[in-house]
Amino acid sequence: LDGRVVGIDNVLGGKADSGSTDRERLQVALERVLAINGGLRYSNEALAEARARCAASDDQERRAFEAAVAEWRQGTGPVTIERDPGVITRPAAGSSAH
């Protein structure tokens, strides 16, 4: 929808049809989205598939984290901390690090 907010006030000023222009704009925007998306419409199956992909990704990330923690606990290798760009880490208050 081009990042714009589209609202519809079905009853504005007491006229039941005053939101028809807004509805038409919304319908045109939705048709444009469908055209860009190859005519594919939302379905419960698509939502279930997206949730399953998300859960699988979360599970994979959790297993990788557990493996990294297990390796760290064994002391078998150096610990590498990866930070997002721009993140500044400072010692905790009261720590002896200078």
PDB file of C-alpha atoms in Angstrom:
ATOM      1  CA  LEU A   1       0.000   0.000   0.000  1.00  0.00           C
ATOM      2  CA  ASP A   2       2.977   2.282  -0.597  1.00  0.00           C
ATOM      3  CA  GLY A   3       3.519   2.776   3.136  1.00  0.00           C
ATOM      4  CA  ARG A   4       0.493   5.028   3.450  1.00  0.00           C
ATOM      5  CA  VAL A   5      -2.233   4.646   6.015  1.00  0.00           C
ATOM      6  CA  VAL A   6      -5.694   4.208   4.558  1.00  0.00           C
ATOM      7  CA  GLY A   7      -8.620   4.692   6.896  1.00  0.00           C
ATOM      8  CA  ILE A   8     -12.307   4.440   6.183  1.00  0.00           C
ATOM      9  CA  ASP A   9     -14.956   6.336   8.088  1.00  0.00           C
ATOM     10  CA  ASN A  10     -18.173   4.660   7.004  1.00  0.00           C
ATOM     11  CA  VAL A  11     -20.379   7.170   8.797  1.00  0.00           C
ATOM     12  CA  LEU A  12     -18.994  10.689   8.516  1.00  0.00           C
ATOM     13  CA  GLY A  13     -21.312  13.598   9.108  1.00  0.00           C
ATOM     14  CA  GLY A  14     -24.346  11.355   9.253  1.00  0.00           C
ATOM     15  CA  LYS A  15     -24.071  10.204   5.642  1.00  0.00           C
ATOM     16  CA  ALA A  16     -23.817   6.452   5.371  1.00  0.00           C
ATOM     17  CA  ASP A  17     -21.996   6.572   2.010  1.00  0.00           C
ATOM     18  CA  SER A  18     -19.456   9.299   2.787  1.00  0.00           C
ATOM     19  CA  GLY A  19     -16.589   6.783   3.034  1.00  0.00           C
ATOM     20  CA  SER A  20     -17.099   5.434  -0.484  1.00  0.00           C
ATOM     21  CA  THR A  21     -14.125   7.365  -1.908  1.00  0.00           C
ATOM     22  CA  ASP A  22     -11.886   6.004   0.849  1.00  0.00           C
ATOM     23  CA  ARG A  23     -13.179   2.495   0.214  1.00  0.00           C
ATOM     24  CA  GLU A  24     -12.467   2.881  -3.489  1.00  0.00           C
ATOM     25  CA  ARG A  25      -8.907   4.068  -2.741  1.00  0.00           C
ATOM     26  CA  LEU A  26      -8.405   1.090  -0.446  1.00  0.00           C
ATOM     27  CA  GLN A  27      -9.766  -1.329  -3.046  1.00  0.00           C
ATOM     28  CA  VAL A  28      -7.479   0.118  -5.726  1.00  0.00           C
ATOM     29  CA  ALA A  29      -4.494  -0.173  -3.377  1.00  0.00           C
ATOM     30  CA  LEU A  30      -5.366  -3.786  -2.545  1.00  0.00           C
ATOM     31  CA  GLU A  31      -5.747  -4.660  -6.218  1.00  0.00           C
ATOM     32  CA  ARG A  32      -2.315  -3.125  -6.853  1.00  0.00           C
ATOM     33  CA  VAL A  33      -0.818  -5.263  -4.061  1.00  0.00           C
ATOM     34  CA  LEU A  34      -2.443  -8.381  -5.516  1.00  0.00           C
ATOM     35  CA  ALA A  35      -1.070  -7.543  -8.966  1.00  0.00           C
ATOM     36  CA  ILE A  36       2.447  -7.125  -7.543  1.00  0.00           C
ATOM     37  CA  ASN A  37       2.058 -10.384  -5.615  1.00  0.00           C
ATOM     38  CA  GLY A  38       1.100 -12.318  -8.728  1.00  0.00           C
ATOM     39  CA  GLY A  39      -2.537 -12.525  -7.701  1.00  0.00           C
ATOM     40  CA  LEU A  40      -1.782 -14.647  -4.646  1.00  0.00           C
ATOM     41  CA  ARG A  41      -4.165 -13.988  -1.813  1.00  0.00           C
ATOM     42  CA  TYR A  42      -3.773 -14.532   1.898  1.00  0.00           C
ATOM     43  CA  SER A  43      -4.773 -17.961   3.144  1.00  0.00           C
ATOM     44  CA  ASN A  44      -4.732 -19.775   6.459  1.00  0.00           C
ATOM     45  CA  GLU A  45      -2.379 -22.306   4.882  1.00  0.00           C
ATOM     46  CA  ALA A  46       0.094 -19.543   4.015  1.00  0.00           C
ATOM     47  CA  LEU A  47      -0.083 -18.241   7.579  1.00  0.00           C
ATOM     48  CA  ALA A  48       0.481 -21.737   8.988  1.00  0.00           C
ATOM     49  CA  GLU A  49       3.455 -22.214   6.653  1.00  0.00           C
ATOM     50  CA  ALA A  50       4.966 -18.875   7.704  1.00  0.00           C
ATOM     51  CA  ARG A  51       4.534 -19.775  11.370  1.00  0.00           C
ATOM     52  CA  ALA A  52       6.185 -23.159  10.789  1.00  0.00           C
ATOM     53  CA  ARG A  53       9.154 -21.508   9.028  1.00  0.00           C
ATOM     54  CA  CYS A  54       9.474 -19.031  11.901  1.00  0.00           C
ATOM     55  CA  ALA A  55       9.335 -21.815  14.505  1.00  0.00           C
ATOM     56  CA  ALA A  56      11.962 -23.829  12.602  1.00  0.00           C
ATOM     57  CA  SER A  57      14.228 -20.791  12.419  1.00  0.00           C
ATOM     58  CA  ASP A  58      13.756 -20.112  16.140  1.00  0.00           C
ATOM     59  CA  ASP A  59      14.485 -23.760  16.926  1.00  0.00           C
ATOM     60  CA  GLN A  60      17.644 -23.729  14.803  1.00  0.00           C
ATOM     61  CA  GLU A  61      18.833 -20.543  16.519  1.00  0.00           C
ATOM     62  CA  ARG A  62      18.085 -22.019  19.962  1.00  0.00           C
ATOM     63  CA  ARG A  63      20.044 -25.202  19.174  1.00  0.00           C
ATOM     64  CA  ALA A  64      23.018 -23.188  17.896  1.00  0.00           C
ATOM     65  CA  PHE A  65      22.990 -21.091  21.069  1.00  0.00           C
ATOM     66  CA  GLU A  66      22.792 -24.203  23.263  1.00  0.00           C
ATOM     67  CA  ALA A  67      25.741 -25.730  21.379  1.00  0.00           C
ATOM     68  CA  ALA A  68      27.780 -22.549  21.814  1.00  0.00           C
ATOM     69  CA  VAL A  69      27.028 -22.477  25.545  1.00  0.00           C
ATOM     70  CA  ALA A  70      27.929 -26.170  25.893  1.00  0.00           C
ATOM     71  CA  GLU A  71      31.229 -25.568  24.078  1.00  0.00           C
ATOM     72  CA  TRP A  72      31.961 -22.562  26.270  1.00  0.00           C
ATOM     73  CA  ARG A  73      31.257 -24.563  29.427  1.00  0.00           C
ATOM     74  CA  GLN A  74      33.753 -27.220  28.329  1.00  0.00           C
ATOM     75  CA  GLY A  75      36.406 -24.584  27.802  1.00  0.00           C
ATOM     76  CA  THR A  76      37.342 -26.060  24.422  1.00  0.00           C
ATOM     77  CA  GLY A  77      37.846 -22.855  22.538  1.00  0.00           C
ATOM     78  CA  PRO A  78      37.904 -19.105  22.545  1.00  0.00           C
ATOM     79  CA  VAL A  79      34.689 -17.221  23.034  1.00  0.00           C
ATOM     80  CA  THR A  80      33.788 -14.891  20.204  1.00  0.00           C
ATOM     81  CA  ILE A  81      31.220 -12.223  20.950  1.00  0.00           C
ATOM     82  CA  GLU A  82      29.545 -10.780  17.897  1.00  0.00           C
ATOM     83  CA  ARG A  83      27.858  -7.433  18.291  1.00  0.00           C
ATOM     84  CA  ASP A  84      25.556  -5.550  15.989  1.00  0.00           C
ATOM     85  CA  PRO A  85      27.216  -2.569  14.274  1.00  0.00           C
ATOM     86  CA  GLY A  86      27.150   0.528  16.449  1.00  0.00           C
ATOM     87  CA  VAL A  87      26.706  -1.344  19.744  1.00  0.00           C
ATOM     88  CA  ILE A  88      29.043  -0.024  22.423  1.00  0.00           C
ATOM     89  CA  THR A  89      29.773  -2.286  25.380  1.00  0.00           C
ATOM     90  CA  ARG A  90      31.021  -0.832  28.636  1.00  0.00           C
ATOM     91  CA  PRO A  91      32.006  -2.608  31.867  1.00  0.00           C
ATOM     92  CA  ALA A  92      29.184  -3.074  34.339  1.00  0.00           C
ATOM     93  CA  ALA A  93      28.947  -0.576  37.169  1.00  0.00           C
ATOM     94  CA  GLY A  94      31.060  -1.656  40.095  1.00  0.00           C
ATOM     95  CA  SER A  95      33.260  -4.014  38.067  1.00  0.00           C
ATOM     96  CA  SER A  96      37.026  -3.931  38.461  1.00  0.00           C
ATOM     97  CA  ALA A  97      37.665  -3.651  34.700  1.00  0.00           C
ATOM     98  CA  HIS A  98      39.339  -0.398  33.684  1.00  0.00           C
TER      99      HIS A  98
END
